[in-house]
Amino acid sequence: MSQTMRLTNFGRNLTWQPEHFAQPTSEQEVLDLLNQHRGKQIRVIGRLHAWSEAAKCNEVSLDLRNMSSITLHHEGDDHWVEVGAGCRIKDLILELDRQGWTLPSVGLIMDQCIAGACATGTHGSGRHSLSHYVQSVRLATYDAETGQAVIRTVDEGDELRAARCAIGCLGVVTSLRLPIRPQYTIREQIRYRQIRTLEAALDAEEEYPLQQFYMYPWLWEFAAQHREEDRDNKRSSVAWLYRLYWLISLDIFLHLEFLFLVRICRGWGIRTLFRSFLPKTVIENWVVSDTAYKQLTMQHSLFRHIEIEIFVKRSHLPGTMKFVEQFLRLGGGERDALAPEMRSQLEPLGLFDELDAFCGKYLHHYPICIRKILPDDTLISMGSSDDEAIYSVSFISYARPDDRAGFLMMADLLARSTAALFGARPHWGKVNPLPPKTLVDLYPHIGRFKQIADQYDPEGVFRNEWMQSVLSAVDSSDARSSDNPVSTVSDSTEPSNPLRNS
Ligand SMILES: Cc1cc2nc3c(=O)[nH]c(=O)nc-3n(C[C@H](O)[C@H](O)[C@H](O)COP(=O)(O)OP(=O)(O)OC[C@H]3O[C@@H](n4cnc5c(N)ncnc54)[C@H](O)[C@@H]3O)c2cc1C
């Protein structure tokens, strides 16, 4: 059934009305819809949690929430789940938990659908992104000879690496196969006084491989959420109290404070909150073990916000964090915040006028979360890497949707500066302001990705305007011939910059 529908994403920064909207309930219905709308632009929406234009489509939007079956398989040492593309991650995780299993990785929330999360390289901390783990996908696309819609299974080689994170460009994913592991518990504690610096936070990584850490703006110090798998695999007796503490004091009360300071006080009090109160009010060294997904997630969808997240290699993280501090101080009104060394690195980028105009236009008001992503075996997820681990650095704003000009100016300048200085990639599913050519230059394997996307979708009907402009920029980029086998493509297109290794 086709209907008209106005769609708005979680962040309320995008609204569109596709000509046709449908919620198929089976693969056959997906194929019928594809045949019915042959030649039109077709895209699937997940739970519309992306802030980027990833899900936008003006012609045919499909919502696969009714295709959410979950089937567990066990063959010898192999354990996996076959899951319908539209299944909400929360429903999947709860069903797996009921049977004593879980996913190898999960992000901060579980509200996305599984195909939507994989399509954009959604990640948590200390593991690969979800996309990396995908073992096969069933994909509805058009047969090149007959033009009829068909189902293809993609389960090996570069095609699988492309399909793992494809931002909808290969076709309609109808189901995915993901490995599962026995449910486990994670020990967690928050530490600030023993951390404070980036070096200390990184040093703790070996002992706490699943940790994520934060830089407090305006204090410019670090705190860590130390996490490790609990070898005893036992939930603490006070785990329920810890959950209640997180929910009331952090997920609700702290966020209400941010909303009050940003929306009512217009930023007044933010610096004092970070310098004098926040680090002291978080309970430190309370060691609690709880079921993995409960420790790894929070109620982050409770209050509407907007986010940009950039991804850099481990060796570029110190330089990136130094830049971030100076850049945000500039936004907060410190005209001399950029150190001379930083200024000379920025000079060739031609961004000075814009950076000057940025001074005093944006007061950052949320802890900057840093997470480690193990190198993904994908072609274009943000975590894809042939060598080093990747670190994500996130910037969140709780400004009202109609009052985000400062945030968007910050996001645009941040993305362009850090892409040039550190090869930083913005999340495909979060605010992603980079021009197509710059984006393409950040992904050494995107030439191969485009080759596969062209093979699966020669007419480009599964690309929206954004993805069409990105993939069109691949042709004009010189360094990555799509004839190169992926394994021999080098990372040589990264701009060299001494700041990156500082
Ligand atoms: C509160 C909040 C917290 C978040 N936390 C994290 C986090 O911890 N880590 C992280 O990495 N990201 C995080 N994100 C980003 C989020 O995971 C991504 O934007 C994700 O893509 C959203 O999934 P969705 O189901 O809402 O998909 P949508 O936003 O609806 O779509 C995303 C993309 O998936 C494609 N797609 C969806 N289903 C299919 C299908 N069946 N076939 C083909 N293509 C499909 C769409 O076309 C689109 O390109 C968060 C977002 C929010 C709002």
XYZ file of C-alpha atoms and ligand atoms in Angstrom:
555
model
C 0.000 0.000 0.000
C 1.408 3.411 -0.986
C 0.539 6.444 1.107
C 1.720 10.025 1.437
C 3.597 10.814 4.585
C 5.594 13.706 5.985
C 8.801 12.418 7.571
C 10.860 14.238 10.205
C 14.052 12.923 11.737
C 14.894 12.633 15.442
C 16.924 15.852 15.431
C 14.107 17.833 13.756
C 16.699 19.242 11.351
C 15.221 17.454 8.303
C 11.694 17.042 6.995
C 10.614 15.636 3.656
C 7.535 14.291 1.979
C 8.189 11.426 -0.411
C 5.775 10.939 -3.309
C 5.217 7.361 -2.148
C 5.599 5.808 1.273
C 5.082 2.135 2.036
C 5.611 -0.329 4.858
C 6.086 -3.744 3.217
C 5.724 -6.836 5.356
C 7.683 -9.362 3.271
C 10.488 -9.666 0.718
C 7.869 -10.333 -1.972
C 6.145 -7.043 -1.138
C 9.509 -5.240 -1.338
C 10.086 -6.775 -4.787
C 6.573 -5.786 -5.903
C 7.187 -2.199 -4.745
C 10.510 -2.072 -6.565
C 8.861 -3.327 -9.767
C 5.988 -0.890 -9.357
C 8.332 2.104 -8.909
C 11.060 1.112 -11.379
C 13.121 4.149 -12.439
C 12.223 6.187 -9.352
C 14.584 7.114 -6.536
C 14.074 4.549 -3.748
C 15.379 4.658 -0.193
C 14.582 2.895 3.054
C 14.086 4.764 6.288
C 15.082 3.143 9.549
C 14.041 4.926 12.740
C 15.112 8.314 11.335
C 17.838 8.790 13.927
C 20.363 10.048 11.399
C 20.956 13.800 11.425
C 22.630 13.596 8.024
C 20.696 13.380 4.764
C 21.301 9.614 4.652
C 17.621 8.634 4.776
C 16.168 11.532 2.788
C 14.339 10.641 -0.417
C 11.775 12.648 -2.340
C 10.290 9.840 -4.429
C 9.836 6.430 -2.748
C 10.499 5.901 0.962
C 10.139 2.400 2.356
C 9.857 1.605 6.051
C 10.689 -2.026 6.878
C 9.603 -2.009 10.524
C 7.196 -4.874 9.792
C 10.097 -7.010 8.611
C 11.657 -7.703 11.978
C 11.859 -11.468 12.438
C 14.631 -12.844 14.652
C 15.977 -16.368 14.169
C 18.916 -17.755 16.112
C 21.152 -20.398 14.539
C 23.704 -22.663 16.217
C 26.055 -24.893 14.217
C 29.026 -26.245 16.157
C 30.986 -23.203 17.334
C 29.114 -20.899 14.981
C 26.293 -18.905 16.511
C 24.429 -16.244 14.589
C 21.163 -14.438 14.204
C 19.248 -13.804 11.000
C 17.347 -10.609 11.613
C 14.808 -8.671 9.569
C 16.221 -5.327 8.433
C 13.555 -3.247 10.187
C 13.996 -4.863 13.608
C 14.687 -2.306 16.330
C 18.022 -3.026 18.007
C 16.335 -2.989 21.408
C 13.903 -5.738 20.393
C 16.773 -7.785 18.989
C 18.927 -7.340 22.095
C 16.055 -8.222 24.444
C 15.156 -11.346 22.478
C 18.796 -12.444 22.362
C 19.090 -11.767 26.109
C 16.006 -13.903 26.760
C 17.859 -16.787 25.113
C 21.197 -16.021 26.856
C 22.896 -14.292 23.903
C 23.858 -10.828 22.752
C 25.478 -8.872 19.907
C 29.258 -8.335 19.787
C 28.792 -4.561 19.917
C 26.145 -1.952 20.558
C 26.067 1.876 20.411
C 24.860 4.296 23.082
C 21.180 3.728 22.318
C 19.098 0.854 20.972
C 16.340 2.811 19.210
C 17.708 2.451 15.670
C 16.756 -0.439 13.418
C 19.507 -2.926 12.746
C 19.846 -2.158 9.007
C 19.855 1.606 9.663
C 22.578 1.293 12.283
C 24.753 -0.913 10.057
C 24.151 1.303 7.001
C 25.982 4.204 8.669
C 28.743 2.416 10.627
C 27.127 2.825 14.065
C 29.590 1.963 16.822
C 30.108 1.727 20.562
C 33.423 1.710 22.374
C 36.332 -0.724 22.354
C 34.977 -2.963 19.594
C 34.467 -2.709 15.846
C 31.417 -0.909 14.536
C 28.259 -2.998 14.084
C 28.801 -2.974 10.304
C 32.104 -4.853 10.639
C 30.354 -7.880 12.125
C 27.750 -8.309 9.367
C 28.289 -11.772 7.837
C 25.781 -11.513 5.034
C 22.915 -9.378 3.800
C 19.891 -10.108 1.682
C 19.423 -7.268 -0.710
C 16.522 -6.346 -2.988
C 17.826 -4.768 -6.168
C 17.231 -4.932 -9.936
C 18.501 -7.673 -12.205
C 20.772 -6.028 -14.783
C 19.432 -8.158 -17.670
C 15.713 -8.414 -17.020
C 15.252 -5.179 -15.091
C 13.086 -7.127 -12.621
C 13.546 -6.733 -8.891
C 15.386 -9.683 -7.341
C 16.847 -10.723 -4.000
C 20.622 -11.191 -3.878
C 22.611 -12.599 -0.998
C 25.916 -10.858 -0.394
C 28.205 -12.864 1.818
C 31.828 -12.548 0.774
C 34.659 -10.462 -0.584
C 34.587 -6.766 -1.403
C 30.859 -6.936 -2.100
C 30.233 -7.893 1.512
C 32.676 -5.227 2.704
C 30.688 -2.702 0.664
C 27.287 -3.977 1.829
C 28.249 -3.877 5.509
C 28.067 -0.089 5.497
C 26.506 1.146 2.262
C 24.329 4.114 3.322
C 21.519 2.546 1.321
C 23.407 2.698 -1.994
C 23.386 -0.990 -2.965
C 19.644 -1.552 -2.643
C 17.053 -2.443 -0.023
C 18.499 -4.629 2.730
C 15.773 -7.066 3.761
C 17.676 -9.050 6.393
C 21.154 -9.425 7.867
C 23.169 -12.192 9.439
C 25.180 -11.183 12.509
C 27.303 -13.276 14.871
C 26.086 -13.529 18.448
C 27.934 -14.312 21.658
C 26.793 -15.528 25.065
C 25.437 -12.721 27.218
C 28.129 -11.258 29.498
C 28.582 -8.651 32.169
C 30.734 -5.532 32.190
C 32.442 -3.945 35.198
C 32.297 -0.188 35.093
C 33.486 2.729 37.184
C 33.807 6.439 36.537
C 37.149 8.099 37.233
C 38.127 11.738 37.050
C 40.712 12.567 39.725
C 43.069 9.779 38.606
C 42.653 10.664 34.925
C 42.458 14.375 34.051
C 44.734 14.126 30.974
C 44.359 12.483 27.592
C 47.562 10.502 28.178
C 46.199 9.045 31.417
C 42.916 8.178 29.725
C 44.740 6.387 26.906
C 47.108 4.639 29.323
C 44.120 3.042 31.039
C 42.979 1.491 27.793
C 44.873 -1.770 28.209
C 43.251 -2.474 31.549
C 39.829 -1.184 30.485
C 39.532 -2.021 26.774
C 35.839 -1.122 26.553
C 36.203 2.284 28.154
C 34.967 5.555 26.767
C 36.210 8.858 28.033
C 35.222 12.502 28.049
C 36.837 15.884 27.799
C 35.049 18.451 29.961
C 34.842 21.698 27.992
C 35.936 24.844 29.871
C 37.928 22.682 32.285
C 39.715 20.904 29.440
C 40.309 17.873 31.604
C 39.398 14.254 31.030
C 37.263 11.728 32.904
C 36.843 8.077 31.971
C 34.090 5.521 32.129
C 36.331 2.520 32.698
C 34.888 -0.705 31.407
C 36.059 -4.287 31.130
C 34.393 -7.645 30.754
C 33.704 -9.144 34.177
C 35.461 -12.509 34.287
C 33.114 -13.760 37.012
C 30.174 -12.830 34.800
C 28.053 -11.845 37.805
C 25.808 -8.806 38.163
C 26.490 -6.735 41.273
C 23.722 -6.819 43.855
C 23.487 -3.024 43.594
C 23.318 -2.978 39.797
C 19.668 -1.856 40.008
C 20.737 1.110 42.195
C 23.478 2.043 39.728
C 20.931 1.972 36.888
C 18.593 4.184 38.913
C 21.468 6.571 39.656
C 22.314 6.810 35.940
C 18.731 7.307 34.924
C 17.801 9.950 37.471
C 20.998 11.843 38.030
C 22.697 11.664 34.614
C 20.155 10.759 31.918
C 17.448 13.023 33.339
C 18.684 15.594 35.878
C 22.023 16.479 34.231
C 20.349 16.801 30.830
C 17.602 19.003 32.274
C 20.409 21.186 33.626
C 21.965 21.437 30.139
C 18.568 22.269 28.647
C 17.959 24.938 31.271
C 21.399 26.536 30.858
C 21.306 26.456 27.062
C 17.684 27.199 26.272
C 16.651 29.456 29.166
C 19.915 31.029 30.382
C 21.353 31.069 26.834
C 24.680 29.644 27.962
C 25.143 31.631 31.141
C 26.511 29.307 33.833
C 27.884 26.673 31.435
C 31.529 27.407 32.188
C 30.869 27.389 35.946
C 29.013 24.083 35.669
C 32.028 22.409 34.085
C 34.740 24.161 36.079
C 33.218 23.944 39.536
C 30.444 21.382 39.747
C 30.108 18.641 37.200
C 33.356 16.701 37.747
C 32.815 16.783 41.515
C 29.225 15.648 41.469
C 29.772 12.452 39.459
C 30.249 9.472 41.777
C 33.761 8.112 41.220
C 35.188 4.649 41.790
C 31.825 2.960 42.302
C 32.583 -0.400 40.694
C 29.475 -2.116 39.393
C 28.986 -5.161 37.179
C 25.874 -5.385 35.079
C 24.558 -7.022 31.915
C 26.589 -5.752 28.950
C 23.885 -3.909 27.026
C 22.712 -2.123 30.180
C 26.207 -0.812 30.892
C 26.879 0.148 27.290
C 23.729 2.145 26.648
C 21.999 5.165 28.146
C 18.663 6.960 27.694
C 20.157 9.386 25.249
C 17.015 9.845 23.165
C 15.056 11.358 26.054
C 15.855 14.935 25.068
C 16.147 16.181 21.510
C 19.631 17.171 20.435
C 21.944 17.390 17.452
C 25.405 15.899 17.047
C 28.495 15.873 14.901
C 31.053 13.116 15.460
C 34.466 13.001 13.811
C 36.744 9.970 13.476
C 40.543 10.102 13.535
C 43.343 7.575 13.681
C 44.955 6.941 17.067
C 48.117 8.807 16.039
C 46.077 11.941 15.241
C 44.039 11.948 18.454
C 46.379 14.109 20.587
C 46.661 16.755 17.851
C 42.911 16.640 17.285
C 42.104 17.159 20.972
C 44.578 20.049 21.197
C 42.896 21.663 18.199
C 39.409 20.987 19.593
C 40.218 22.765 22.855
C 41.597 25.866 21.118
C 38.825 25.875 18.509
C 36.033 25.707 21.112
C 37.705 28.409 23.215
C 37.688 30.573 20.090
C 33.982 29.858 19.575
C 33.416 30.846 23.211
C 34.943 34.271 22.545
C 38.698 33.933 23.268
C 40.132 35.707 20.252
C 43.713 34.525 20.954
C 42.761 30.922 21.647
C 44.562 29.496 18.618
C 48.243 29.021 19.483
C 50.769 30.384 16.945
C 51.731 26.820 15.949
C 48.068 26.034 15.263
C 47.604 29.256 13.319
C 50.509 28.429 11.037
C 49.044 24.979 10.373
C 45.677 26.528 9.593
C 47.009 29.284 7.365
C 47.267 27.224 4.152
C 43.652 26.082 4.590
C 42.330 29.589 3.944
C 39.934 29.374 6.888
C 41.151 32.366 8.877
C 38.330 34.732 7.966
C 35.751 32.132 8.866
C 37.548 31.261 12.094
C 37.659 34.944 13.009
C 33.946 35.236 12.321
C 33.388 32.153 14.514
C 34.861 33.900 17.561
C 32.145 34.339 20.206
C 29.452 32.598 18.140
C 29.249 29.236 19.872
C 29.508 28.124 23.491
C 29.997 24.379 23.718
C 27.951 22.924 26.563
C 28.254 19.141 26.608
C 31.033 16.692 27.571
C 33.014 15.627 24.513
C 32.861 11.845 24.343
C 35.784 9.881 22.889
C 35.416 6.234 21.899
C 37.806 3.737 20.371
C 36.743 1.703 17.345
C 38.811 -1.316 16.340
C 39.663 -1.245 12.604
C 36.590 -2.203 10.559
C 36.788 -4.602 7.633
C 34.521 -2.474 5.479
C 35.047 -0.166 2.529
C 33.567 3.070 3.812
C 32.494 2.917 7.455
C 34.143 5.668 9.500
C 36.035 2.952 11.373
C 37.426 1.328 8.233
C 41.178 1.173 8.541
C 43.980 -1.037 7.319
C 46.122 -0.440 10.364
C 45.412 1.797 13.342
C 42.369 1.898 15.584
C 40.076 4.853 15.016
C 38.783 7.224 17.711
C 35.490 9.060 17.530
C 35.105 12.489 19.099
C 31.544 13.737 19.530
C 30.004 17.203 19.880
C 26.416 17.462 21.043
C 24.142 20.490 21.312
C 20.846 20.815 23.149
C 20.019 24.180 21.576
C 16.437 24.413 20.312
C 16.057 23.261 16.679
C 15.404 26.878 15.617
C 18.458 28.153 17.506
C 21.226 25.990 16.087
C 23.041 28.485 13.859
C 26.051 28.596 16.218
C 26.256 24.803 16.409
C 25.995 24.412 12.641
C 28.695 27.027 12.087
C 30.893 25.161 14.574
C 30.171 21.804 12.938
C 30.982 23.078 9.462
C 34.284 24.676 10.483
C 35.238 21.766 12.716
C 34.617 19.225 9.957
C 36.561 21.161 7.331
C 39.506 22.010 9.605
C 39.903 18.550 11.099
C 39.466 16.819 7.727
C 42.349 18.882 6.354
C 44.552 18.723 9.449
C 43.937 15.203 10.703
C 42.035 13.323 7.993
C 38.952 13.366 10.283
C 35.843 11.664 8.870
C 32.407 12.852 9.994
C 29.847 10.135 10.902
C 27.649 9.203 7.918
C 24.610 9.272 10.214
C 25.307 12.492 12.108
C 25.745 16.080 10.965
C 28.010 15.697 7.955
C 28.748 19.066 6.373
C 31.778 18.177 4.243
C 31.698 18.851 0.498
C 31.612 15.603 -1.529
C 35.169 15.879 -2.847
C 36.582 16.336 0.658
C 34.548 13.388 1.960
C 35.722 11.153 -0.862
C 39.359 11.984 -0.139
C 38.979 10.594 3.385
C 38.120 7.068 2.242
C 40.890 5.250 0.374
C 38.547 2.421 -0.671
C 35.621 4.507 -1.869
C 36.607 3.956 -5.511
C 36.035 0.236 -5.037
C 32.800 0.978 -3.173
C 31.506 3.025 -6.094
C 32.462 0.289 -8.539
C 30.342 -2.200 -6.571
C 27.481 0.289 -6.113
C 27.459 0.881 -9.905
C 27.345 -2.872 -10.465
C 24.397 -3.360 -8.086
C 22.566 -0.208 -9.107
C 23.674 0.998 -12.558
C 20.785 3.491 -12.759
C 21.656 4.986 -9.355
C 18.044 4.743 -8.166
C 19.092 3.804 -4.627
C 21.126 6.997 -4.248
C 19.563 10.179 -2.982
C 20.920 13.599 -3.981
C 23.512 13.541 -1.193
C 24.895 10.100 -2.010
C 24.741 10.842 -5.725
C 26.897 13.926 -5.196
C 29.349 11.994 -3.007
C 29.732 9.091 -5.427
C 29.956 11.449 -8.410
C 32.960 13.070 -6.761
C 34.748 9.698 -6.822
C 35.147 9.839 -10.600
C 36.973 13.114 -10.474
C 39.284 12.089 -7.653
C 42.571 10.961 -9.090
C 44.315 8.849 -6.470
C 42.017 5.864 -6.088
C 41.614 4.097 -9.375
C 38.663 1.786 -8.958
C 40.627 -0.849 -10.858
C 42.955 -1.240 -7.911
C 42.270 -4.274 -5.804
C 41.388 -2.990 -2.350
C 44.291 -4.661 -0.616
C 46.817 -2.637 -2.598
C 45.172 0.766 -2.314
C 47.331 2.847 -0.045
C 46.341 5.586 2.332
C 48.541 7.993 0.422
C 45.866 10.614 -0.187
C 45.899 11.813 3.410
C 47.069 15.370 3.603
C 50.388 15.416 5.422
C 50.461 17.726 8.372
C 52.854 17.824 11.288
C 50.063 18.633 13.736
C 48.642 15.182 13.183
C 51.466 13.548 15.033
C 51.800 16.129 17.752
C 20.100 9.713 20.348
C 21.033 9.113 19.339
C 22.108 8.357 19.765
C 23.000 7.800 18.826
N 24.051 7.067 19.288
C 24.945 6.572 18.413
C 26.084 5.834 18.859
O 26.252 5.566 20.043
N 26.973 5.420 17.926
C 26.821 5.698 16.603
O 27.700 5.335 15.812
N 25.739 6.354 16.145
C 24.810 6.794 17.007
N 23.715 7.473 16.545
C 23.532 7.601 15.087
C 22.626 6.489 14.554
O 23.040 5.236 15.011
C 22.682 6.455 13.013
O 22.280 7.688 12.492
C 21.777 5.342 12.428
O 21.977 5.292 11.041
C 20.318 5.584 12.695
O 19.599 4.404 12.417
P 18.088 4.455 11.959
O 17.513 3.088 12.105
O 17.379 5.536 12.660
O 18.252 4.764 10.413
P 17.849 6.056 9.560
O 18.395 7.255 10.207
O 16.398 6.049 9.305
O 18.638 5.737 8.204
C 20.035 5.721 8.190
C 20.524 5.127 6.868
O 20.216 3.737 6.831
C 19.615 3.412 5.578
N 18.762 2.242 5.768
C 17.947 1.983 6.797
N 17.356 0.789 6.608
C 17.808 0.296 5.439
C 17.563 -0.893 4.690
N 16.703 -1.832 5.117
N 18.192 -1.042 3.513
C 19.058 -0.103 3.039
N 19.322 1.025 3.712
C 18.713 1.214 4.886
C 18.848 4.675 5.238
O 18.509 4.729 3.873
C 19.861 5.720 5.632
O 20.802 5.868 4.613
C 22.791 8.019 17.441
C 21.699 8.762 17.002
C 20.823 9.303 17.941
C 19.645 10.109 17.477
